[in-house]
GROMACS .gro file of N, CA and C in nm:
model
  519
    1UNK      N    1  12.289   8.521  10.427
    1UNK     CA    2  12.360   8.646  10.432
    1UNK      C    3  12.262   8.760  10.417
    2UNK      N    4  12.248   8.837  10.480
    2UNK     CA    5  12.172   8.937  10.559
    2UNK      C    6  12.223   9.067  10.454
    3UNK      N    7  12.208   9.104  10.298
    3UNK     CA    8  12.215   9.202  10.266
    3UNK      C    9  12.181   9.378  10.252
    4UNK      N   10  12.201   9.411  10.351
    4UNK     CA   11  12.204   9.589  10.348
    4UNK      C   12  12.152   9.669  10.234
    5UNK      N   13  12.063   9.696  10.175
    5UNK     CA   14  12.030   9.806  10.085
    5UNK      C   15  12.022   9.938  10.103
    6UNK      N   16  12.088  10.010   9.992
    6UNK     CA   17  12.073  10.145   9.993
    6UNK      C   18  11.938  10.205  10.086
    7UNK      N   19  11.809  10.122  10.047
    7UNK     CA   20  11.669  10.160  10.110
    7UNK      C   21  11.684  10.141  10.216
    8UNK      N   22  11.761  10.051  10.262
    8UNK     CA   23  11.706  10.029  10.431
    8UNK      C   24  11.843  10.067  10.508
    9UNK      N   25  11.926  10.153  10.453
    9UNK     CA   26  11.995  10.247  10.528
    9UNK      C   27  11.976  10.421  10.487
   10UNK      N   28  11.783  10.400  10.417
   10UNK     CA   29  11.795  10.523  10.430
   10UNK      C   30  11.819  10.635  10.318
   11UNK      N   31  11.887  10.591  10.236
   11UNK     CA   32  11.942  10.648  10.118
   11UNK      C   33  11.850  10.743  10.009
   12UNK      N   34  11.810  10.858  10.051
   12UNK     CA   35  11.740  10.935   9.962
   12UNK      C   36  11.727  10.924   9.857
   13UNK      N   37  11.895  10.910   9.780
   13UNK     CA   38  11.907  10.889   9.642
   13UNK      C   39  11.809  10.750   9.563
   14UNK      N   40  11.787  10.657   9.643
   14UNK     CA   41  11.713  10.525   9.567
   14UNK      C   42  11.615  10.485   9.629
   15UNK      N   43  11.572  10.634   9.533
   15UNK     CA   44  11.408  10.635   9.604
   15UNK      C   45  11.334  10.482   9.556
   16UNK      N   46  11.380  10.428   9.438
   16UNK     CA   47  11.309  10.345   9.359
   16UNK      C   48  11.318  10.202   9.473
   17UNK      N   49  11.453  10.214   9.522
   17UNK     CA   50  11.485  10.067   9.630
   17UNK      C   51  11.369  10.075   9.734
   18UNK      N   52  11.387  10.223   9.765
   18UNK     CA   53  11.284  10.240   9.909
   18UNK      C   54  11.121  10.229   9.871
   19UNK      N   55  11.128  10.194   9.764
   19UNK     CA   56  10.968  10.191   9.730
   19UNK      C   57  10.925  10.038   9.732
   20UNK      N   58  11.023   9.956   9.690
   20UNK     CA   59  11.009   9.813   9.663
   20UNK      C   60  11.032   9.780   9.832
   21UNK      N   61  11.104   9.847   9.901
   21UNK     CA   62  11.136   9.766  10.020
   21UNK      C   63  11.039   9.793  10.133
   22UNK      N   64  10.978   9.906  10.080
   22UNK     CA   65  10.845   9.921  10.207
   22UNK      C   66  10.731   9.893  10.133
   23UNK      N   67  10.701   9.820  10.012
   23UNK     CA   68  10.598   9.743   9.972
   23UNK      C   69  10.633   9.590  10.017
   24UNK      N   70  10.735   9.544   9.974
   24UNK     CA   71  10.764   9.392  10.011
   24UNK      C   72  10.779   9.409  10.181
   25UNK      N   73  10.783   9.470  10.249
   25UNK     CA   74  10.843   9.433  10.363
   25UNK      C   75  10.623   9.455  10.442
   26UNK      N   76  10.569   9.524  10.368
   26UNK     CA   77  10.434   9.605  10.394
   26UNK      C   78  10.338   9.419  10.401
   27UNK      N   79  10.341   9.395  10.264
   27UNK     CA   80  10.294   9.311  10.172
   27UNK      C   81  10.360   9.160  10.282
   28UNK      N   82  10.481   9.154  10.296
   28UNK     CA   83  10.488   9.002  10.368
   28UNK      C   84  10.407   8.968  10.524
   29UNK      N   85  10.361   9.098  10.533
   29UNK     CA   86  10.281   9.066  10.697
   29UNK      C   87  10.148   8.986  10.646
   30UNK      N   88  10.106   9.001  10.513
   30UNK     CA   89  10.022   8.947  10.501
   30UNK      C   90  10.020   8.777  10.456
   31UNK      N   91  10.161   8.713  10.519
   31UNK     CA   92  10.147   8.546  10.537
   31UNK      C   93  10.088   8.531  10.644
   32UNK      N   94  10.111   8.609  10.763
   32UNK     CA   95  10.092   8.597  10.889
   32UNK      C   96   9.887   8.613  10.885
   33UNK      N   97   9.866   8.699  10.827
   33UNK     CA   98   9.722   8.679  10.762
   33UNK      C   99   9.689   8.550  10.712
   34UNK      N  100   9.782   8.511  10.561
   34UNK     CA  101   9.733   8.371  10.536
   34UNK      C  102   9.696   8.302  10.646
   35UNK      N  103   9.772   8.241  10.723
   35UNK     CA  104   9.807   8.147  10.813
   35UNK      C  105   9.703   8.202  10.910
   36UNK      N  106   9.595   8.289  10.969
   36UNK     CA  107   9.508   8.256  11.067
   36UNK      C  108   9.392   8.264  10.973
   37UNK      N  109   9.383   8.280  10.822
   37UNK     CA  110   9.259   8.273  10.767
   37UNK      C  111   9.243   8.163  10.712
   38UNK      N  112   9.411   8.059  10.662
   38UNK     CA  113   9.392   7.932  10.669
   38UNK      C  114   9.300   7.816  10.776
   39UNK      N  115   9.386   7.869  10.917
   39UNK     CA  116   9.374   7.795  11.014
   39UNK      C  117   9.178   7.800  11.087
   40UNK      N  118   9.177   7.899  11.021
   40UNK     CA  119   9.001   7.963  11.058
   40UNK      C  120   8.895   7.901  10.965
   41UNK      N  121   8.942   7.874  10.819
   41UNK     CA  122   8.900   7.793  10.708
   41UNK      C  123   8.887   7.635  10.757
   42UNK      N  124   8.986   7.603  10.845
   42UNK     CA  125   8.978   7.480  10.854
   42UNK      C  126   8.934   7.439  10.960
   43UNK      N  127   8.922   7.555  11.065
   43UNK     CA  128   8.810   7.509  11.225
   43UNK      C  129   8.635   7.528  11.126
   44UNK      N  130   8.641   7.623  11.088
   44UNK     CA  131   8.504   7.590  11.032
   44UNK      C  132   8.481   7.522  10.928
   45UNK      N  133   8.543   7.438  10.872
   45UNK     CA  134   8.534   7.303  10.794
   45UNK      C  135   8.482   7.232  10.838
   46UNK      N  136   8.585   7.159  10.962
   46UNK     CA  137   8.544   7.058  11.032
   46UNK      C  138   8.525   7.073  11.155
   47UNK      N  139   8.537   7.156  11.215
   47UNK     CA  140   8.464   7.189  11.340
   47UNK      C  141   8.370   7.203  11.298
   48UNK      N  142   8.261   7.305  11.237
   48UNK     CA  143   8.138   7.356  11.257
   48UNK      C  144   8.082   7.307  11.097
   49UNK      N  145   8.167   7.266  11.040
   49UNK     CA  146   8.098   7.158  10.866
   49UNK      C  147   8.024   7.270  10.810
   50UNK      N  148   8.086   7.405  10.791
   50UNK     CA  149   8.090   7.539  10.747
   50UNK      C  150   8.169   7.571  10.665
   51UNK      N  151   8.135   7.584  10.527
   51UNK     CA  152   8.282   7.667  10.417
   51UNK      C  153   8.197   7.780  10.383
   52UNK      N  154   8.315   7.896  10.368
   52UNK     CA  155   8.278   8.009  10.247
   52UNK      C  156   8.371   7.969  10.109
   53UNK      N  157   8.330   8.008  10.001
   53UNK     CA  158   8.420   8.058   9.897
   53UNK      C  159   8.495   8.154   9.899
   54UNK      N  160   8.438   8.270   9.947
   54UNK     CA  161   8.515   8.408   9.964
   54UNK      C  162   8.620   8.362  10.075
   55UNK      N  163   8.641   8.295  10.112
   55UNK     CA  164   8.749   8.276  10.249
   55UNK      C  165   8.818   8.223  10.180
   56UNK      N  166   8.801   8.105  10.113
   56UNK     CA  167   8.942   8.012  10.035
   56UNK      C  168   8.976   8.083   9.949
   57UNK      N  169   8.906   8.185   9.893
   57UNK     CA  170   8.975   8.267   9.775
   57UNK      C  171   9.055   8.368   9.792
   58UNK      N  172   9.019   8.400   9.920
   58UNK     CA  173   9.096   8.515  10.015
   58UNK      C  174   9.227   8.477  10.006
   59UNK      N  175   9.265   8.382  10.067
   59UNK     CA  176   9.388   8.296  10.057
   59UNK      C  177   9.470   8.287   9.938
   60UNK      N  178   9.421   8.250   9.804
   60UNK     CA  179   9.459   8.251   9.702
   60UNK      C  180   9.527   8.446   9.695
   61UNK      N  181   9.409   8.467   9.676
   61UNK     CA  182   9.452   8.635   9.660
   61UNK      C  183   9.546   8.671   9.744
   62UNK      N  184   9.546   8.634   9.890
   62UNK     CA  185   9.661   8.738   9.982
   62UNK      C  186   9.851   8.595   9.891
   63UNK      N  187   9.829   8.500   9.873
   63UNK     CA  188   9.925   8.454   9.806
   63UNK      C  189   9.947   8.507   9.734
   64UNK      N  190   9.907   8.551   9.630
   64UNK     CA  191   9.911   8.605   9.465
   64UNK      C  192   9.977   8.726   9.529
   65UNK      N  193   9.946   8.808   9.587
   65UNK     CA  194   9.978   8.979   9.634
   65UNK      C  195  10.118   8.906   9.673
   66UNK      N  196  10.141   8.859   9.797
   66UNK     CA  197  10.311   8.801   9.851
   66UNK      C  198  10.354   8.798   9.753
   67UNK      N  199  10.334   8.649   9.666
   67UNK     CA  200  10.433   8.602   9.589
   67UNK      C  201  10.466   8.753   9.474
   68UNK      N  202  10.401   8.816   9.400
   68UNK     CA  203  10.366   8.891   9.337
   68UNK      C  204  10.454   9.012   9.327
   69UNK      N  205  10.459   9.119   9.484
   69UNK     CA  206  10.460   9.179   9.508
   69UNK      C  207  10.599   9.161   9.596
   70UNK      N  208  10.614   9.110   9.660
   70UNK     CA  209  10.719   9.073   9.732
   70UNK      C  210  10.840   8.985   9.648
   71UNK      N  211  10.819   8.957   9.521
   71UNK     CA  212  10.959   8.871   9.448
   71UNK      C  213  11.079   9.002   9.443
   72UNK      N  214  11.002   9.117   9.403
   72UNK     CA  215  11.147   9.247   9.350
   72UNK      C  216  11.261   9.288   9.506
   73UNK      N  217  11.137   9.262   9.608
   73UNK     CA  218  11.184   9.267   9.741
   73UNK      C  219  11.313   9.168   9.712
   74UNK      N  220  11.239   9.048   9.716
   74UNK     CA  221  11.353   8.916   9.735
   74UNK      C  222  11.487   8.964   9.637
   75UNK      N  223  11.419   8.993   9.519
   75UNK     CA  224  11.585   9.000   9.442
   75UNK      C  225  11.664   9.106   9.496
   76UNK      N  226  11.597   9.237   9.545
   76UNK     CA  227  11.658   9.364   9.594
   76UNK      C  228  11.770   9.288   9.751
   77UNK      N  229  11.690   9.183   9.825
   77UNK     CA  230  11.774   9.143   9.871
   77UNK      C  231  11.844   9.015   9.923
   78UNK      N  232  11.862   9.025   9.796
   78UNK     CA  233  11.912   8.855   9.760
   78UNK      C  234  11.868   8.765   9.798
   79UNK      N  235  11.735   8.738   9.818
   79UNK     CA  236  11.654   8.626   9.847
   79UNK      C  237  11.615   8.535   9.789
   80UNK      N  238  11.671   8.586   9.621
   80UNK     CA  239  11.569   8.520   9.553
   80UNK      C  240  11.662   8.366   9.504
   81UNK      N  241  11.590   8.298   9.439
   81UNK     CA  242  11.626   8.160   9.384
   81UNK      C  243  11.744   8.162   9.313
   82UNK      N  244  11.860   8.182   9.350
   82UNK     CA  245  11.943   8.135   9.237
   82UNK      C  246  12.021   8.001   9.279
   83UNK      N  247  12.140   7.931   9.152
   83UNK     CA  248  12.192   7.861   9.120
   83UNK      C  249  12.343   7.956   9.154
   84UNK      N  250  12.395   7.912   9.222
   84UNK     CA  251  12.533   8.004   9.320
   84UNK      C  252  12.637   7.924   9.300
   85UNK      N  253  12.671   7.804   9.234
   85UNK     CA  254  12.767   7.725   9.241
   85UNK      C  255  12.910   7.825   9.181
   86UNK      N  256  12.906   7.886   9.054
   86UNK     CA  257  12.983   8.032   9.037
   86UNK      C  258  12.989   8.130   9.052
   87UNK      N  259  12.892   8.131   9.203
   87UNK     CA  260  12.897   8.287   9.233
   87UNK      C  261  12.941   8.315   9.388
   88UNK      N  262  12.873   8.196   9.434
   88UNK     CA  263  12.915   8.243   9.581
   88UNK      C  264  13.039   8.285   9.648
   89UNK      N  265  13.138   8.251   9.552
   89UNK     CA  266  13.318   8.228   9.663
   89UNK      C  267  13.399   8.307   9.546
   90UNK      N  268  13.309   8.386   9.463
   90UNK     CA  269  13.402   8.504   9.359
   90UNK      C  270  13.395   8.635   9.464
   91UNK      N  271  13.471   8.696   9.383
   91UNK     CA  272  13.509   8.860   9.476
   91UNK      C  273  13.390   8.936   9.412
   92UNK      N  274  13.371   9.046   9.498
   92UNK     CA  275  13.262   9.117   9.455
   92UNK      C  276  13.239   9.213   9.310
   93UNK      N  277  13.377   9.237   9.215
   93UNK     CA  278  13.372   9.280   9.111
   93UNK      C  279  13.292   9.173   9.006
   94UNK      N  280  13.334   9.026   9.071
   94UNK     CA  281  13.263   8.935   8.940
   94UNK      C  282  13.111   8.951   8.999
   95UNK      N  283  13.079   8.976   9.075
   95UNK     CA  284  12.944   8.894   9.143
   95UNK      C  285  12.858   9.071   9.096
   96UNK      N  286  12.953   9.210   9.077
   96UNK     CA  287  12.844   9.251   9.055
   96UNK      C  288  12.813   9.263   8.891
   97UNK      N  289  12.957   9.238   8.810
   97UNK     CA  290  12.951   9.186   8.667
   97UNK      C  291  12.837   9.105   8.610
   98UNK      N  292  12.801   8.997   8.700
   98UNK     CA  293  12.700   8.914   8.667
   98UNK      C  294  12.561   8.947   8.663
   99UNK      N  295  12.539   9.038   8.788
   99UNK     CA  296  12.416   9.086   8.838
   99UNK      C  297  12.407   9.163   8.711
  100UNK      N  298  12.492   9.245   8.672
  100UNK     CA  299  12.450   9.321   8.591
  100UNK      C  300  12.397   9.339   8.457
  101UNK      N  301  12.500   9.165   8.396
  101UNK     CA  302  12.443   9.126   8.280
  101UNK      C  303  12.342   9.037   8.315
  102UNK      N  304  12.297   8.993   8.377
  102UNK     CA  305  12.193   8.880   8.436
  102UNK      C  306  12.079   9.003   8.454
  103UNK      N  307  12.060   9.091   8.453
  103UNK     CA  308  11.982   9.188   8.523
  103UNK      C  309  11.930   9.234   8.411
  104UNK      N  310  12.057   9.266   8.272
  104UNK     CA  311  12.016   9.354   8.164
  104UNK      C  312  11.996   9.283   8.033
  105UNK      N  313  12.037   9.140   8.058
  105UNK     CA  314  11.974   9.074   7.945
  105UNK      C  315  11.860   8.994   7.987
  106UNK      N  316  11.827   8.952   8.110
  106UNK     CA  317  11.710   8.863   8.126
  106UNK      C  318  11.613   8.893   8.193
  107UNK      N  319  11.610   8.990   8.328
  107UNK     CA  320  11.552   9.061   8.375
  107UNK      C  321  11.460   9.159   8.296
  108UNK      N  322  11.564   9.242   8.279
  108UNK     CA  323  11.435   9.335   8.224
  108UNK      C  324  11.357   9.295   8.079
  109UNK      N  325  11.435   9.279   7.977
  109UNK     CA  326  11.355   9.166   7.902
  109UNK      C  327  11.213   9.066   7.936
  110UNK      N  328  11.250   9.006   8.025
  110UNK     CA  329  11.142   8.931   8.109
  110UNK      C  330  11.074   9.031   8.129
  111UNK      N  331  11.094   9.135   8.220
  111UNK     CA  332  10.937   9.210   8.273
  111UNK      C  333  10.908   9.250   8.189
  112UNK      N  334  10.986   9.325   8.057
  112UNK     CA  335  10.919   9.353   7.937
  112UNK      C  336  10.847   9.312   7.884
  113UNK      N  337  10.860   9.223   7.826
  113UNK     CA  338  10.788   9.085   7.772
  113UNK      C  339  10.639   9.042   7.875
  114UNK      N  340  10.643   8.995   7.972
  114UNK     CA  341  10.538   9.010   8.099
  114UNK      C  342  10.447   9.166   8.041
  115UNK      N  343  10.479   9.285   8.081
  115UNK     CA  344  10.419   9.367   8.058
  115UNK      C  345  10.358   9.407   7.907
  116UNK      N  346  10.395   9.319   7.812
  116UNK     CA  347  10.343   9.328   7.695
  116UNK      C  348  10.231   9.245   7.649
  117UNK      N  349  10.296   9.113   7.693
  117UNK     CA  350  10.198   8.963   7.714
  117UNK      C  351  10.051   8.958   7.811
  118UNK      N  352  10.092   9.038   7.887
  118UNK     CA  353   9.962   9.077   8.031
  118UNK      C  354   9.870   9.191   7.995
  119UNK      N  355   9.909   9.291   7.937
  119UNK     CA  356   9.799   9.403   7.919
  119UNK      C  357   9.687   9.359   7.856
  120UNK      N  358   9.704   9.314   7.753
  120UNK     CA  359   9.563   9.321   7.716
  120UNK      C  360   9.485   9.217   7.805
  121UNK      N  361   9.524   9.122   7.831
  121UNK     CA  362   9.476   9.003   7.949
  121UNK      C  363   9.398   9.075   8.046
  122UNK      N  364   9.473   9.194   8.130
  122UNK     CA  365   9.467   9.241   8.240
  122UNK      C  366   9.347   9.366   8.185
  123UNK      N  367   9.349   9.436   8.115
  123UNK     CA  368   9.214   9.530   8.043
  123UNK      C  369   9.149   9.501   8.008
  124UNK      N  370   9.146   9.324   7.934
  124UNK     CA  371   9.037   9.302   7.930
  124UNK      C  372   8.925   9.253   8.039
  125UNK      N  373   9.020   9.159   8.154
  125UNK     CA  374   8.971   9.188   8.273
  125UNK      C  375   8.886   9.307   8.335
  126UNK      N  376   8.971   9.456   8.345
  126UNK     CA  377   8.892   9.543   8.418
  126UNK      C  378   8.791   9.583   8.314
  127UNK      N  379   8.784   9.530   8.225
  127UNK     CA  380   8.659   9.643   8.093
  127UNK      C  381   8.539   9.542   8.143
  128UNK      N  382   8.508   9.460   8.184
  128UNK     CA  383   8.473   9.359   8.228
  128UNK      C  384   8.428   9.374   8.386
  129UNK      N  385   8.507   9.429   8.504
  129UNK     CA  386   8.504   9.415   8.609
  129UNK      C  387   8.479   9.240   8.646
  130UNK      N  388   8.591   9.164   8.544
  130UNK     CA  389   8.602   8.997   8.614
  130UNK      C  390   8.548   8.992   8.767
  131UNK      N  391   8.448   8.912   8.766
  131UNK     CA  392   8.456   8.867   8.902
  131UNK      C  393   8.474   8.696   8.906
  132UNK      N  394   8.430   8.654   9.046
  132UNK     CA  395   8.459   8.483   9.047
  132UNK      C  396   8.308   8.378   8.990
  133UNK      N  397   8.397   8.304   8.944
  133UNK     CA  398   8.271   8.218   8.863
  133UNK      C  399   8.189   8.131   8.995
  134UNK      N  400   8.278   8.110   9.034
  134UNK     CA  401   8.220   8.066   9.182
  134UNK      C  402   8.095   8.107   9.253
  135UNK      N  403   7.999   8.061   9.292
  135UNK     CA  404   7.875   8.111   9.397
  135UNK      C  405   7.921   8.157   9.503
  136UNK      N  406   7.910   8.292   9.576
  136UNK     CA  407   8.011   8.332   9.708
  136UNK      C  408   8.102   8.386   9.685
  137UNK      N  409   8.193   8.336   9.538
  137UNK     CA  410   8.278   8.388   9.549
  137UNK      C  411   8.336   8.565   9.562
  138UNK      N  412   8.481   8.601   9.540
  138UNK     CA  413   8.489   8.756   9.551
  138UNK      C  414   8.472   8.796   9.443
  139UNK      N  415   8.407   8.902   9.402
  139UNK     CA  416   8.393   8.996   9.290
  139UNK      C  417   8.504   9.045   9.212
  140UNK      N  418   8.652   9.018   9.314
  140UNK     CA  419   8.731   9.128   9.245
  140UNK      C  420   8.851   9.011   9.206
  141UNK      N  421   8.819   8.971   9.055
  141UNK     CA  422   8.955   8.875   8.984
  141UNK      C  423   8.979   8.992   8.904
  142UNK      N  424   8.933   9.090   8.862
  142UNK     CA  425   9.032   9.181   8.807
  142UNK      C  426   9.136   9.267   8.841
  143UNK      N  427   9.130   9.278   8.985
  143UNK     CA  428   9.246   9.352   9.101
  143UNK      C  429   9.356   9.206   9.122
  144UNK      N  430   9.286   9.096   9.118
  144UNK     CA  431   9.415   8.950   9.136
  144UNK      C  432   9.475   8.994   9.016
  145UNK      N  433   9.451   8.969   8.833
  145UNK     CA  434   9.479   8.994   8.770
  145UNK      C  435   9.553   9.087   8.723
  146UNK      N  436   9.513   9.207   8.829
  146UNK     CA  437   9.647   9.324   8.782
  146UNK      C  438   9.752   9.285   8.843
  147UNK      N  439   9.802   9.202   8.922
  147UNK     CA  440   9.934   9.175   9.003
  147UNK      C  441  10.035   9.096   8.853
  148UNK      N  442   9.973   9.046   8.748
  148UNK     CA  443  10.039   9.024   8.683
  148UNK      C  444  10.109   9.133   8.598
  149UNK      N  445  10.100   9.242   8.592
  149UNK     CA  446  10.134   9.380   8.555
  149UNK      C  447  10.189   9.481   8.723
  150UNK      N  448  10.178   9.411   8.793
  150UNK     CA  449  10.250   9.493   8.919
  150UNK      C  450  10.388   9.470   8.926
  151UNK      N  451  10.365   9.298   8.894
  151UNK     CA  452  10.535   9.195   8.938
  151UNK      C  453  10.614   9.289   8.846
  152UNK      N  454  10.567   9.255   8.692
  152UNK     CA  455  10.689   9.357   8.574
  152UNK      C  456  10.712   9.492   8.626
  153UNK      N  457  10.640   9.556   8.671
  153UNK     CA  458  10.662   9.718   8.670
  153UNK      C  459  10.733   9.700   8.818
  154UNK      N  460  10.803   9.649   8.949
  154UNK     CA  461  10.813   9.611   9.055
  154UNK      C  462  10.942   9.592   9.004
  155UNK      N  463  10.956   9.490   8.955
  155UNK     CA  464  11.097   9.425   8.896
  155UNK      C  465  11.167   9.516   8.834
  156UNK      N  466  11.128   9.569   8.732
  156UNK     CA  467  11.162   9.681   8.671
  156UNK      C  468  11.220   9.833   8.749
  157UNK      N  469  11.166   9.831   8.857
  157UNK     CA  470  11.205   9.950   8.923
  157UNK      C  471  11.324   9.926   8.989
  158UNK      N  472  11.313   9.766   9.070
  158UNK     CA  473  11.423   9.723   9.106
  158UNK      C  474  11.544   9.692   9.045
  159UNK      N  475  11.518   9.667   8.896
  159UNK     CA  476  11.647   9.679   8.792
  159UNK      C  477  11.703   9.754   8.818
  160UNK      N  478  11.657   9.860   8.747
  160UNK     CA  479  11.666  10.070   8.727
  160UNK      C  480  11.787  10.030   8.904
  161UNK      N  481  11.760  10.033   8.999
  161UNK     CA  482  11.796  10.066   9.122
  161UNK      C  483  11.934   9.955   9.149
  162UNK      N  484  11.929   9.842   9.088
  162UNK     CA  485  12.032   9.731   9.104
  162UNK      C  486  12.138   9.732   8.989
  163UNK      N  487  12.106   9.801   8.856
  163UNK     CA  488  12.163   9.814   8.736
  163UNK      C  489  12.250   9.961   8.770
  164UNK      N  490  12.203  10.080   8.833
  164UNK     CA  491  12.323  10.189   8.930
  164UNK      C  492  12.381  10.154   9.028
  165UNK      N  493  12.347  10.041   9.094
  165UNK     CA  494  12.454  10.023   9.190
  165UNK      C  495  12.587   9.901   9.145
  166UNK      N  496  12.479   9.800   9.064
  166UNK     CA  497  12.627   9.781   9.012
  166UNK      C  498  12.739   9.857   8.898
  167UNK      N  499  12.679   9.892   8.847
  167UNK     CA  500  12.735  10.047   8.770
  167UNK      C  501  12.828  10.090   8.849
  168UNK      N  502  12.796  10.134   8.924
  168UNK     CA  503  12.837  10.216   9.074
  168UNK      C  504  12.991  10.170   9.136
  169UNK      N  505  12.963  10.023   9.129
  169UNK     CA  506  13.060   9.899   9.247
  169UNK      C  507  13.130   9.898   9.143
  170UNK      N  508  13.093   9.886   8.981
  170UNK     CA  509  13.230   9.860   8.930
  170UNK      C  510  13.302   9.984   8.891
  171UNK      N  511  13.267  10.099   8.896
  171UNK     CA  512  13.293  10.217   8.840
  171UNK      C  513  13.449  10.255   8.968
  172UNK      N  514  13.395  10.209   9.085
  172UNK     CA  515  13.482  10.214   9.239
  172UNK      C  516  13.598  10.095   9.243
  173UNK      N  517  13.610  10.003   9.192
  173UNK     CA  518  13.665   9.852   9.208
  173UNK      C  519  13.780   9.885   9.063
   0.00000   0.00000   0.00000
């Protein structure tokens, strides 16, 4: 089911939706990246018995950014992983009831928690400028590392933006 967001019809008012939806939508072209820097990793494997480090790590990193960066996308539109056995075939007052306590007790909590648990992780990284332990490898594990402080603050915006609209649906219903 193909859900409609405020962002992608446009909606001035949620500015916060339209920010998550032209990062996740920005951010997923880059599988289509994975997939010819995979496929290029592995002609010069065994075609030409050629590896870099910086190439397989590339991979890792453009994953980390997707998965990362693109989850607030998925929840903004309903993509994401759930367990639907009590949700799918309720009317839309229960389904946005749920979102909402599902949103405001575990959600944001979670990114909270994430953003508390990760900072110092993630500063101590850049005080550092982490790079890869690897020979070859990329210099920059402290820019991978900040995606663990992107996902919370991402999610979080998408709350803020999913926590007024169901507000919203039940305020109308």
């Amino acid at each position: 089911m193909e859900v409609e967001t405020t962002a992608d019809r446009g909606d001035a008012r949620d500015f916060a939706a339209g920010i998550v939806s032209r990062l996740g939508r920005g951010v997923s072209w880059l599988t289509l990246v994975m997939v010819v820097l995979t496929f290029g990793i592995v002609v010069t494997r065994y075609g030409f018995n050629q590896g870099w480090i910086w190439m397989q790590e590339s991979v890792t990193y453009l994953h980390a950014m997707v998965f990362m960066i693109a989850a607030a996308w998925a929840f903004q539109t309903d993509d994401h992983v759930r367990v639907d056995i009590f949700y799918r075939d309720k009317p839309d007052r229960y389904k946005n009831r749920v979102d909402l306590i599902g949103t405001v007790l575990f959600l944001i909590p979670f990114s909270l928690f994430l953003l508390l648990i990760g900072w110092d992780y993630v500063t101590a990284s850049w005080g550092t400028l982490e790079s890869s332990p690897e020979a070859g490898g990329l210099p920059l594990v402290f820019l991978l590392k900040s995606l663990i402080l992107i996902l919370p603050v991402l999610l979080l915006i998408q709350s803020w933006s999913k926590v007024r609209r169901c507000i919203s649906a039940l305020r109308r219903s």
